Amino acid sequence: VNKHKPWIETSYHGIITENNDTVILDPPLVALDKDAPVPFAGEICAFKIHGQETPFEAVVLNKTSGEGRLRAKSPIDCELQKEYTFIIQAYDCGSGPGGTNWKKSHKAVVHIQVKDVNEFSPAFKESMYKATVTEGKIYDSILQVEAVDEDCSPQYSQICNYELVTADVPFAIDRNGNIRNTEKLSYDKQHQYEVMVTAFDCGQKHATEDVLVRVNVKPVCKPGWQDWNKRIEYRPGSGSIPLFPSIHLETCDGPVSSIHTTIELQTNYIGKGCDRETYSEKSLQKLCGASSGAIDLLPSPSTTTNWTAGLLMDSNDIIFKFDGKQGAKIPDGIVPKNLTDQFTISLWMKHGPSPGLRAEKETILCNSDKTEMNRHHYALYVHNCRLVFLLRKDFDQADTFRPAEFHWKLDQICDKEWHYYVVNVEFPVVTLYMDGTTYEPYLVTNDWPIHPSHIAMQLTVGACWQGGEVTKPRFAQYFHGSLASLTIRPGKIESQKVISCLQACKEGLDINSLESLGQGIKYHFNPSQSVLVMEGDDIENINRALQKVSYINSRQFPTAGVRRLKVSSKVQCFGEDVCISIPDIDAYVMVFQANEPKITITGMDHFARPAAQFESERGVILLPDIRIVSTVTRMEHPVDLREHDRASKQVVVEEMLHNLDFCDVLVIGAELDPEQECLELDHGELQGKHLDATNSTAGFSIYGVDSMFSYEQVLRQLRYRNWGTSATSDRKFRVKCSELNGRYTSNEFNLEVNILHSSNSNFMDHVNHMIVQPQFLQSVQQPEGSVSAVHNSVVPSVATIVIIICVSILVFVVTLGVYRLRTAQQHGSAERDSAKDSEMDWDDSALTITVNPMEKYEKPHQPEEESEEEDIDDEEEDTTSAESDDSEEEEEEEEEEVIVQKGDKQKATRQEQL
């Protein structure tokens, strides 16, 4: 009889590991029945679980002992559910095999916990983290990164640690994911940092993907100019280039009321204070329209100006350096003794403070007694940083006090910079111009006139000559500094316009499109355009205005090197004098070296004329076809940048136009004899040009800054006369031209002139005429710039018989001299034709001459020898040496006709090539 119910514990606690089906219960699942050992009634047949969708089941392991086991019906996932609670009851087997009258135990509570497995890795919440920091600060936490783990247990779901994967970065991270900087960051050093971070859970499983943390460093807001380049490159011929095309002012949101900006181009170490033309002083004065008659006291050393040969000199800019030990004596006759009451002294000077407490006088220019006495007639000197001009007038009718010393006190005299000084004397008034600005003397002292004497005077530069009061005459009062372009002009004073031109800089600051400046912008240039001051009340207008400031260098061949730039600014705020400080800009312009030009002189280099032409009133034109061309060579880089072979670069030669500053036509050999020969040029040829000329027995010199075309025009009119030709058979000349006072020089073009005396002049005249374009000669194109060979012919009719004889002789000479002529130097045939046809023109109207050259070759032999011996050199000049083999064969095998018809010479340009 089934009298009793099964008994189980009132509660059970179980643990199951996820992804497993076995549940470990405490206490074990055992049911007891007091009906035991009665079969059926004392046995346990089942355990039943009560609960909706409970994923567990209980099975009986032993009916008799009542042992059971709790298991999962499917894998348990902790992440879905961590705990389960349900009711369990035990059932006995009833009173018989059919399980009738079974009894069940009381209900027991089962609580099961799911044990977690570390199956998930940490994952960051963001794909990337960003932060911005200000430079120069240490942060406790710049930003926090956060990772999560999908595991269910605290052990595996919590993030226990963060680490930086990127090494050598100035950052650290703590266990909570807070990133901080370990040192002060600098925007200039690095604008941005990228750091990789990983995370670990408490099971030490790290994240499968690291996260990127980007930290931007923001500069501390410093007021100042932004977006400008320290180096600005300038290539010659670029015109005007902007200095700061993208510049703008950062005010850090300050309330600005006005901005005052100064841009300064510092060029005091270039040449004489800036990039100026390096032409000679004479050429510059001609270019600026100065009065003629200026005497250069510090010229480049040469055979005629040798008094500067012993001075220290910078040849590029004709600058003379005086170290307190040197002086130069100006030869007598260079400067007239009487300068009159009007004259001008001009010079460039760079001078520093004088050493010592009581500095001595430092003489620039001094005219003193050569012997016996020590009187200074006039002098220009520096004393204690004062410029003093001394002028002692000679004794005349009025023996009274006269102004004698004029003193100027200027800071520029001792600032070690180049300045241009002009002393204009209109006695008794003396005016000083310094860098184009007028200065009156602050002190004028009077003195007695100098009594006349027979003592000669000595003019010196760099020191004063002490001829008396010493045992031996010597230099004294030496100058310390640099001088250049020291000139004196007797009888005239210079105008303000000329003075400004002479000291004008060829480089400076400029403003592109002045009309586009804002309404509220005020600007001002200094005279040399090296300083620009701009002022405005709107930041954007000032920015746009400064972006238009540019550098310009108008020289074709500027001085290469660095030009420093300085931009200083002051900002005013509302109600305050100065609110923020703007740092200065220090930049520089790099001026590149210009391509060096190659100046080439070409033309006819050998000709002969009869003596009668040299003896005529007009003489003979020396250089009728001279041509001056300048070329520049540059390397052209290949378009394909992948090519690194230097050989692939192409050399390109381009013709360029520039000025010249002198051309010399020098006599080679003995100098000209003024009693019987000279070089001449009509003065009218120089009018309208910036040119002047000097003539001597050594040659002819044309100087002044003008175009190559102007020099060609003048040189083509230069004539050589010789009215004593019997003593001269030839003359040789050399032509050489220069740009920038010898910085670029041409080739030396040599010209040989032969004077034909009466014994062979008539013969050669006819030869020259009959050689004009025979049928067997090939025509060649005349070179550009050659003289036209079209002439008008007027000759007496009595020449007909002579012409026939000349034609015959011509053919013999050409035939026998063909080999030698072919090897002779080739000359411009068209130019010589032009020159020689003019020697003897004749009227050949209604005349036709036909000559068989083969007949003449067989008959007379005596004229051949004479002509060959006497005139073969002239033949080389009257014909060219480019004979072809075909023409030679034609002369020997075929009969040719030489036909001269009226009108051919007048209508067509004669071209000959043998």
mmCIF file of C-alpha atoms in Angstrom, residues 485-798:
data_model
loop_
_atom_site.group_PDB
_atom_site.id
_atom_site.type_symbol
_atom_site.label_atom_id
_atom_site.label_comp_id
_atom_site.label_asym_id
_atom_site.label_seq_id
_atom_site.Cartn_x
_atom_site.Cartn_y
_atom_site.Cartn_z
ATOM 1 C CA SER A 485 82.209 108.151 -58.396
ATOM 2 C CA LEU A 486 84.081 111.235 -57.149
ATOM 3 C CA THR A 487 83.612 113.916 -59.803
ATOM 4 C CA ILE A 488 84.108 117.650 -60.074
ATOM 5 C CA ARG A 489 82.308 119.798 -62.648
ATOM 6 C CA PRO A 490 83.782 123.303 -63.101
ATOM 7 C CA GLY A 491 81.540 126.142 -64.192
ATOM 8 C CA LYS A 492 78.150 124.484 -63.605
ATOM 9 C CA ILE A 493 75.952 123.192 -60.810
ATOM 10 C CA GLU A 494 73.589 120.229 -60.936
ATOM 11 C CA SER A 495 69.798 120.345 -60.735
ATOM 12 C CA GLN A 496 67.742 118.490 -58.178
ATOM 13 C CA LYS A 497 66.325 116.242 -60.908
ATOM 14 C CA VAL A 498 69.760 115.121 -62.125
ATOM 15 C CA ILE A 499 70.969 114.534 -58.565
ATOM 16 C CA SER A 500 67.941 112.338 -57.842
ATOM 17 C CA CYS A 501 68.559 110.362 -61.031
ATOM 18 C CA LEU A 502 72.236 109.785 -60.265
ATOM 19 C CA GLN A 503 71.514 108.289 -56.849
ATOM 20 C CA ALA A 504 68.325 106.434 -57.807
ATOM 21 C CA CYS A 505 67.986 102.795 -56.797
ATOM 22 C CA LYS A 506 67.036 100.267 -59.452
ATOM 23 C CA GLU A 507 65.308 98.038 -56.905
ATOM 24 C CA GLY A 508 62.647 98.745 -54.338
ATOM 25 C CA LEU A 509 59.185 98.101 -53.011
ATOM 26 C CA ASP A 510 56.104 98.509 -55.136
ATOM 27 C CA ILE A 511 52.329 98.154 -54.848
ATOM 28 C CA ASN A 512 50.446 96.204 -57.500
ATOM 29 C CA SER A 513 47.199 97.882 -58.606
ATOM 30 C CA LEU A 514 47.078 100.928 -56.349
ATOM 31 C CA GLU A 515 43.482 101.541 -57.379
ATOM 32 C CA SER A 516 42.389 98.312 -55.697
ATOM 33 C CA LEU A 517 43.562 99.410 -52.252
ATOM 34 C CA GLY A 518 40.763 99.946 -49.769
ATOM 35 C CA GLN A 519 39.367 103.393 -49.147
ATOM 36 C CA GLY A 520 40.694 103.473 -45.602
ATOM 37 C CA ILE A 521 44.322 102.629 -46.473
ATOM 38 C CA LYS A 522 46.965 105.319 -46.223
ATOM 39 C CA TYR A 523 50.447 104.600 -47.557
ATOM 40 C CA HIS A 524 53.746 106.422 -47.988
ATOM 41 C CA PHE A 525 57.062 105.552 -49.696
ATOM 42 C CA ASN A 526 60.436 107.034 -48.864
ATOM 43 C CA PRO A 527 62.311 108.583 -51.845
ATOM 44 C CA SER A 528 64.276 105.422 -52.640
ATOM 45 C CA GLN A 529 61.187 103.209 -52.243
ATOM 46 C CA SER A 530 62.968 101.016 -49.719
ATOM 47 C CA VAL A 531 60.482 101.799 -46.928
ATOM 48 C CA LEU A 532 56.696 101.624 -47.220
ATOM 49 C CA VAL A 533 54.376 102.726 -44.426
ATOM 50 C CA MET A 534 50.718 101.603 -44.487
ATOM 51 C CA GLU A 535 47.943 102.512 -42.079
ATOM 52 C CA GLY A 536 44.290 101.472 -41.873
ATOM 53 C CA ASP A 537 41.458 100.707 -39.481
ATOM 54 C CA ASP A 538 40.150 97.506 -41.061
ATOM 55 C CA ILE A 539 42.066 94.244 -40.732
ATOM 56 C CA GLU A 540 40.812 92.798 -44.023
ATOM 57 C CA ASN A 541 41.805 95.924 -45.947
ATOM 58 C CA ILE A 542 45.267 95.865 -44.392
ATOM 59 C CA ASN A 543 45.595 92.172 -45.263
ATOM 60 C CA ARG A 544 44.686 92.807 -48.898
ATOM 61 C CA ALA A 545 46.973 95.821 -49.091
ATOM 62 C CA LEU A 546 49.965 93.940 -47.700
ATOM 63 C CA GLN A 547 49.318 91.072 -50.115
ATOM 64 C CA LYS A 548 49.841 93.555 -52.970
ATOM 65 C CA VAL A 549 53.231 94.795 -51.751
ATOM 66 C CA SER A 550 55.884 93.562 -54.174
ATOM 67 C CA TYR A 551 59.604 93.707 -54.948
ATOM 68 C CA ILE A 552 60.858 95.021 -58.268
ATOM 69 C CA ASN A 553 64.345 95.223 -59.785
ATOM 70 C CA SER A 554 64.506 97.049 -63.098
ATOM 71 C CA ARG A 555 68.121 96.124 -63.879
ATOM 72 C CA GLN A 556 68.581 93.678 -66.706
ATOM 73 C CA PHE A 557 71.589 92.196 -64.897
ATOM 74 C CA PRO A 558 70.869 92.752 -61.180
ATOM 75 C CA THR A 559 73.378 92.113 -58.438
ATOM 76 C CA ALA A 560 72.721 88.591 -57.199
ATOM 77 C CA GLY A 561 72.303 87.909 -53.498
ATOM 78 C CA VAL A 562 70.039 88.371 -50.509
ATOM 79 C CA ARG A 563 67.848 91.413 -49.794
ATOM 80 C CA ARG A 564 66.521 91.394 -46.233
ATOM 81 C CA LEU A 565 62.926 92.323 -45.462
ATOM 82 C CA LYS A 566 61.515 93.547 -42.168
ATOM 83 C CA VAL A 567 57.830 94.132 -41.430
ATOM 84 C CA SER A 568 56.976 95.840 -38.147
ATOM 85 C CA SER A 569 53.428 96.572 -36.962
ATOM 86 C CA LYS A 570 51.623 98.438 -34.212
ATOM 87 C CA VAL A 571 47.993 97.782 -33.338
ATOM 88 C CA GLN A 572 45.694 100.081 -31.404
ATOM 89 C CA CYS A 573 42.497 98.987 -29.663
ATOM 90 C CA PHE A 574 39.441 100.969 -28.745
ATOM 91 C CA GLY A 575 40.105 103.187 -25.756
ATOM 92 C CA GLU A 576 43.678 101.928 -25.395
ATOM 93 C CA ASP A 577 46.976 103.169 -26.774
ATOM 94 C CA VAL A 578 48.479 99.770 -27.582
ATOM 95 C CA CYS A 579 46.607 96.568 -26.837
ATOM 96 C CA ILE A 580 48.450 93.634 -28.423
ATOM 97 C CA SER A 581 52.016 93.212 -29.602
ATOM 98 C CA ILE A 582 52.659 92.028 -33.177
ATOM 99 C CA PRO A 583 56.032 90.294 -33.685
ATOM 100 C CA ASP A 584 58.187 91.583 -36.566
ATOM 101 C CA ILE A 585 58.537 89.613 -39.775
ATOM 102 C CA ASP A 586 62.105 88.827 -40.825
ATOM 103 C CA ALA A 587 62.245 87.517 -44.403
ATOM 104 C CA TYR A 588 64.532 87.904 -47.392
ATOM 105 C CA VAL A 589 64.410 88.150 -51.183
ATOM 106 C CA MET A 590 66.867 85.881 -52.982
ATOM 107 C CA VAL A 591 67.873 87.523 -56.276
ATOM 108 C CA PHE A 592 69.311 84.968 -58.688
ATOM 109 C CA GLN A 593 72.244 85.528 -61.028
ATOM 110 C CA ALA A 594 71.232 86.608 -64.524
ATOM 111 C CA ASN A 595 72.372 84.523 -67.466
ATOM 112 C CA GLU A 596 75.638 85.958 -68.710
ATOM 113 C CA PRO A 597 75.357 87.446 -72.208
ATOM 114 C CA LYS A 598 77.901 86.805 -74.924
ATOM 115 C CA ILE A 599 78.486 89.930 -77.008
ATOM 116 C CA THR A 600 79.733 89.214 -80.535
ATOM 117 C CA ILE A 601 81.001 91.740 -83.075
ATOM 118 C CA THR A 602 81.006 90.687 -86.724
ATOM 119 C CA GLY A 603 81.573 92.352 -90.067
ATOM 120 C CA MET A 604 84.059 92.712 -92.881
ATOM 121 C CA ASP A 605 87.490 92.281 -91.332
ATOM 122 C CA HIS A 606 89.761 93.023 -94.326
ATOM 123 C CA PHE A 607 89.432 95.404 -97.239
ATOM 124 C CA ALA A 608 91.542 97.489 -99.617
ATOM 125 C CA ARG A 609 90.916 100.939 -101.090
ATOM 126 C CA PRO A 610 92.917 103.194 -103.407
ATOM 127 C CA ALA A 611 94.977 105.837 -101.701
ATOM 128 C CA ALA A 612 92.893 108.579 -103.264
ATOM 129 C CA GLN A 613 89.887 107.604 -101.177
ATOM 130 C CA PHE A 614 91.873 107.757 -97.937
ATOM 131 C CA GLU A 615 93.202 111.181 -98.930
ATOM 132 C CA SER A 616 89.758 112.564 -99.728
ATOM 133 C CA GLU A 617 87.991 114.978 -97.399
ATOM 134 C CA ARG A 618 85.581 112.299 -96.135
ATOM 135 C CA GLY A 619 88.116 109.477 -95.957
ATOM 136 C CA VAL A 620 87.027 105.829 -95.899
ATOM 137 C CA ILE A 621 84.288 104.318 -93.687
ATOM 138 C CA LEU A 622 86.007 101.761 -91.488
ATOM 139 C CA LEU A 623 83.079 99.610 -90.358
ATOM 140 C CA PRO A 624 80.299 99.874 -92.946
ATOM 141 C CA ASP A 625 78.640 96.589 -92.020
ATOM 142 C CA ILE A 626 79.540 96.095 -88.359
ATOM 143 C CA ARG A 627 77.012 94.052 -86.443
ATOM 144 C CA ILE A 628 76.772 93.701 -82.639
ATOM 145 C CA VAL A 629 74.723 90.770 -81.351
ATOM 146 C CA SER A 630 74.306 89.485 -77.809
ATOM 147 C CA THR A 631 73.239 85.932 -77.036
ATOM 148 C CA VAL A 632 72.541 84.086 -73.824
ATOM 149 C CA THR A 633 72.897 80.345 -73.303
ATOM 150 C CA ARG A 634 70.596 78.467 -70.964
ATOM 151 C CA MET A 635 69.876 74.832 -70.193
ATOM 152 C CA GLU A 636 66.431 73.552 -71.136
ATOM 153 C CA HIS A 637 65.299 70.726 -68.877
ATOM 154 C CA PRO A 638 63.400 67.772 -70.400
ATOM 155 C CA VAL A 639 59.646 67.709 -70.037
ATOM 156 C CA ASP A 640 59.675 64.130 -68.726
ATOM 157 C CA LEU A 641 60.615 64.494 -65.071
ATOM 158 C CA ARG A 642 61.513 60.821 -64.851
ATOM 159 C CA GLU A 643 64.602 61.437 -66.930
ATOM 160 C CA HIS A 644 67.575 62.076 -64.697
ATOM 161 C CA ASP A 645 70.233 62.002 -67.385
ATOM 162 C CA ARG A 646 71.956 65.346 -67.541
ATOM 163 C CA ALA A 647 72.887 64.717 -71.129
ATOM 164 C CA SER A 648 69.214 64.952 -72.035
ATOM 165 C CA LYS A 649 69.185 68.674 -71.210
ATOM 166 C CA GLN A 650 69.207 70.840 -74.296
ATOM 167 C CA VAL A 651 71.401 73.894 -74.647
ATOM 168 C CA VAL A 652 69.334 76.774 -76.002
ATOM 169 C CA VAL A 653 70.969 79.934 -77.367
ATOM 170 C CA GLU A 654 68.706 82.973 -77.452
ATOM 171 C CA GLU A 655 69.414 86.443 -78.770
ATOM 172 C CA MET A 656 68.792 89.196 -76.263
ATOM 173 C CA LEU A 657 68.754 92.986 -76.384
ATOM 174 C CA HIS A 658 70.550 95.108 -73.851
ATOM 175 C CA ASN A 659 72.526 98.320 -73.649
ATOM 176 C CA LEU A 660 76.229 98.927 -74.100
ATOM 177 C CA ASP A 661 78.250 101.524 -72.248
ATOM 178 C CA PHE A 662 81.319 101.875 -74.423
ATOM 179 C CA CYS A 663 82.951 100.695 -77.641
ATOM 180 C CA ASP A 664 86.621 101.297 -78.326
ATOM 181 C CA VAL A 665 88.216 101.311 -81.766
ATOM 182 C CA LEU A 666 91.897 100.863 -80.966
ATOM 183 C CA VAL A 667 94.859 101.198 -83.299
ATOM 184 C CA ILE A 668 97.034 98.071 -83.414
ATOM 185 C CA GLY A 669 100.707 98.806 -83.824
ATOM 186 C CA ALA A 670 102.086 102.332 -84.050
ATOM 187 C CA GLU A 671 99.736 105.075 -82.921
ATOM 188 C CA LEU A 672 98.171 107.380 -85.473
ATOM 189 C CA ASP A 673 100.370 110.191 -86.739
ATOM 190 C CA PRO A 674 98.265 113.329 -86.245
ATOM 191 C CA GLU A 675 100.310 115.046 -88.958
ATOM 192 C CA GLN A 676 98.975 112.767 -91.667
ATOM 193 C CA GLU A 677 96.123 110.514 -90.419
ATOM 194 C CA CYS A 678 93.127 110.506 -88.071
ATOM 195 C CA LEU A 679 89.809 108.879 -87.173
ATOM 196 C CA GLU A 680 86.750 111.080 -87.657
ATOM 197 C CA LEU A 681 83.069 111.041 -86.766
ATOM 198 C CA ASP A 682 80.482 113.692 -87.554
ATOM 199 C CA HIS A 683 79.213 115.174 -84.312
ATOM 200 C CA GLY A 684 75.666 115.008 -85.643
ATOM 201 C CA GLU A 685 75.791 111.209 -85.506
ATOM 202 C CA LEU A 686 75.703 111.409 -81.677
ATOM 203 C CA GLN A 687 72.712 113.720 -81.491
ATOM 204 C CA GLY A 688 69.568 112.168 -80.100
ATOM 205 C CA LYS A 689 71.576 109.413 -78.443
ATOM 206 C CA HIS A 690 72.997 109.041 -74.927
ATOM 207 C CA LEU A 691 76.453 108.816 -76.460
ATOM 208 C CA ASP A 692 79.645 110.799 -76.385
ATOM 209 C CA ALA A 693 83.043 110.201 -77.949
ATOM 210 C CA THR A 694 86.712 110.864 -77.385
ATOM 211 C CA ASN A 695 89.434 110.767 -80.034
ATOM 212 C CA SER A 696 93.156 110.226 -79.632
ATOM 213 C CA THR A 697 96.136 108.858 -81.522
ATOM 214 C CA ALA A 698 95.533 105.495 -79.792
ATOM 215 C CA GLY A 699 92.037 105.150 -81.191
ATOM 216 C CA PHE A 700 88.436 106.280 -80.968
ATOM 217 C CA SER A 701 86.201 105.685 -77.936
ATOM 218 C CA ILE A 702 82.406 105.931 -77.940
ATOM 219 C CA TYR A 703 80.787 105.796 -74.504
ATOM 220 C CA GLY A 704 77.382 106.229 -72.931
ATOM 221 C CA VAL A 705 74.490 103.946 -72.066
ATOM 222 C CA ASP A 706 72.570 103.203 -75.238
ATOM 223 C CA SER A 707 71.296 100.319 -77.328
ATOM 224 C CA MET A 708 73.439 98.048 -79.457
ATOM 225 C CA PHE A 709 71.614 99.405 -82.504
ATOM 226 C CA SER A 710 72.662 102.967 -81.641
ATOM 227 C CA TYR A 711 76.266 101.855 -81.283
ATOM 228 C CA GLU A 712 76.065 100.088 -84.637
ATOM 229 C CA GLN A 713 74.734 103.251 -86.286
ATOM 230 C CA VAL A 714 77.549 105.380 -84.905
ATOM 231 C CA LEU A 715 80.339 102.873 -85.612
ATOM 232 C CA ARG A 716 79.181 102.522 -89.221
ATOM 233 C CA GLN A 717 79.861 106.229 -89.708
ATOM 234 C CA LEU A 718 83.414 106.206 -88.308
ATOM 235 C CA ARG A 719 85.910 107.259 -90.973
ATOM 236 C CA TYR A 720 89.648 106.859 -91.401
ATOM 237 C CA ARG A 721 91.572 109.586 -93.237
ATOM 238 C CA ASN A 722 95.190 109.447 -94.331
ATOM 239 C CA TRP A 723 96.594 112.329 -96.346
ATOM 240 C CA GLY A 724 100.117 110.924 -96.272
ATOM 241 C CA THR A 725 99.435 107.515 -97.768
ATOM 242 C CA SER A 726 102.829 107.180 -99.394
ATOM 243 C CA ALA A 727 104.326 106.192 -96.051
ATOM 244 C CA THR A 728 101.560 103.760 -95.145
ATOM 245 C CA SER A 729 100.477 100.581 -96.855
ATOM 246 C CA ASP A 730 98.090 99.168 -94.257
ATOM 247 C CA ARG A 731 96.500 99.839 -90.891
ATOM 248 C CA LYS A 732 95.055 97.432 -88.315
ATOM 249 C CA PHE A 733 92.278 98.260 -85.873
ATOM 250 C CA ARG A 734 90.599 96.402 -83.023
ATOM 251 C CA VAL A 735 86.989 96.926 -81.902
ATOM 252 C CA LYS A 736 85.820 95.948 -78.431
ATOM 253 C CA CYS A 737 82.539 96.779 -76.670
ATOM 254 C CA SER A 738 81.382 96.538 -73.081
ATOM 255 C CA GLU A 739 78.260 96.423 -70.945
ATOM 256 C CA LEU A 740 78.151 97.502 -67.289
ATOM 257 C CA ASN A 741 81.601 99.086 -67.302
ATOM 258 C CA GLY A 742 83.452 95.951 -68.360
ATOM 259 C CA ARG A 743 81.377 93.385 -66.484
ATOM 260 C CA TYR A 744 80.457 91.851 -69.841
ATOM 261 C CA THR A 745 82.799 92.391 -72.792
ATOM 262 C CA SER A 746 82.616 91.440 -76.432
ATOM 263 C CA ASN A 747 85.055 89.550 -78.579
ATOM 264 C CA GLU A 748 87.985 91.478 -80.014
ATOM 265 C CA PHE A 749 87.091 92.227 -83.627
ATOM 266 C CA ASN A 750 90.207 92.860 -85.732
ATOM 267 C CA LEU A 751 90.095 94.862 -88.946
ATOM 268 C CA GLU A 752 92.899 95.207 -91.515
ATOM 269 C CA VAL A 753 92.830 98.042 -94.046
ATOM 270 C CA ASN A 754 95.099 98.051 -97.113
ATOM 271 C CA ILE A 755 95.972 101.275 -98.928
ATOM 272 C CA LEU A 756 96.379 100.677 -102.685
ATOM 273 C CA HIS A 757 98.799 103.058 -104.314
ATOM 274 C CA SER A 758 98.523 104.250 -107.940
ATOM 275 C CA SER A 759 100.638 101.411 -109.376
ATOM 276 C CA ASN A 760 97.972 98.856 -108.750
ATOM 277 C CA SER A 761 94.850 100.763 -107.774
ATOM 278 C CA ASN A 762 93.508 101.177 -111.331
ATOM 279 C CA PHE A 763 94.193 97.552 -112.079
ATOM 280 C CA MET A 764 92.368 96.406 -108.947
ATOM 281 C CA ASP A 765 89.436 98.737 -109.535
ATOM 282 C CA HIS A 766 88.736 97.094 -112.881
ATOM 283 C CA VAL A 767 89.221 93.639 -111.473
ATOM 284 C CA ASN A 768 86.710 94.421 -108.774
ATOM 285 C CA HIS A 769 84.141 95.543 -111.306
ATOM 286 C CA MET A 770 84.514 92.696 -113.751
ATOM 287 C CA ILE A 771 84.157 90.060 -111.097
ATOM 288 C CA VAL A 772 80.546 91.034 -110.524
ATOM 289 C CA GLN A 773 78.364 87.962 -110.919
ATOM 290 C CA PRO A 774 79.772 85.929 -113.824
ATOM 291 C CA GLN A 775 77.490 83.145 -114.996
ATOM 292 C CA PHE A 776 79.551 80.335 -113.547
ATOM 293 C CA LEU A 777 79.305 81.689 -109.951
ATOM 294 C CA GLN A 778 76.614 80.608 -107.566
ATOM 295 C CA SER A 779 74.543 83.250 -105.793
ATOM 296 C CA VAL A 780 74.331 83.206 -102.041
ATOM 297 C CA GLN A 781 71.879 84.940 -99.781
ATOM 298 C CA GLN A 782 73.199 88.189 -98.394
ATOM 299 C CA PRO A 783 73.775 88.127 -94.645
ATOM 300 C CA GLU A 784 71.344 90.104 -92.582
ATOM 301 C CA GLY A 785 72.455 93.653 -92.133
ATOM 302 C CA SER A 786 74.755 93.666 -95.173
ATOM 303 C CA VAL A 787 75.098 96.790 -97.209
ATOM 304 C CA SER A 788 73.067 96.867 -100.414
ATOM 305 C CA ALA A 789 75.024 96.384 -103.578
ATOM 306 C CA VAL A 790 72.830 98.588 -105.706
ATOM 307 C CA HIS A 791 74.784 101.507 -107.204
ATOM 308 C CA ASN A 792 74.361 104.223 -109.732
ATOM 309 C CA SER A 793 77.119 104.079 -112.342
ATOM 310 C CA VAL A 794 78.717 107.134 -113.855
ATOM 311 C CA VAL A 795 82.097 106.698 -115.669
ATOM 312 C CA PRO A 796 83.687 108.407 -118.738
ATOM 313 C CA SER A 797 83.224 106.591 -122.037
ATOM 314 C CA VAL A 798 86.990 106.505 -122.649
#
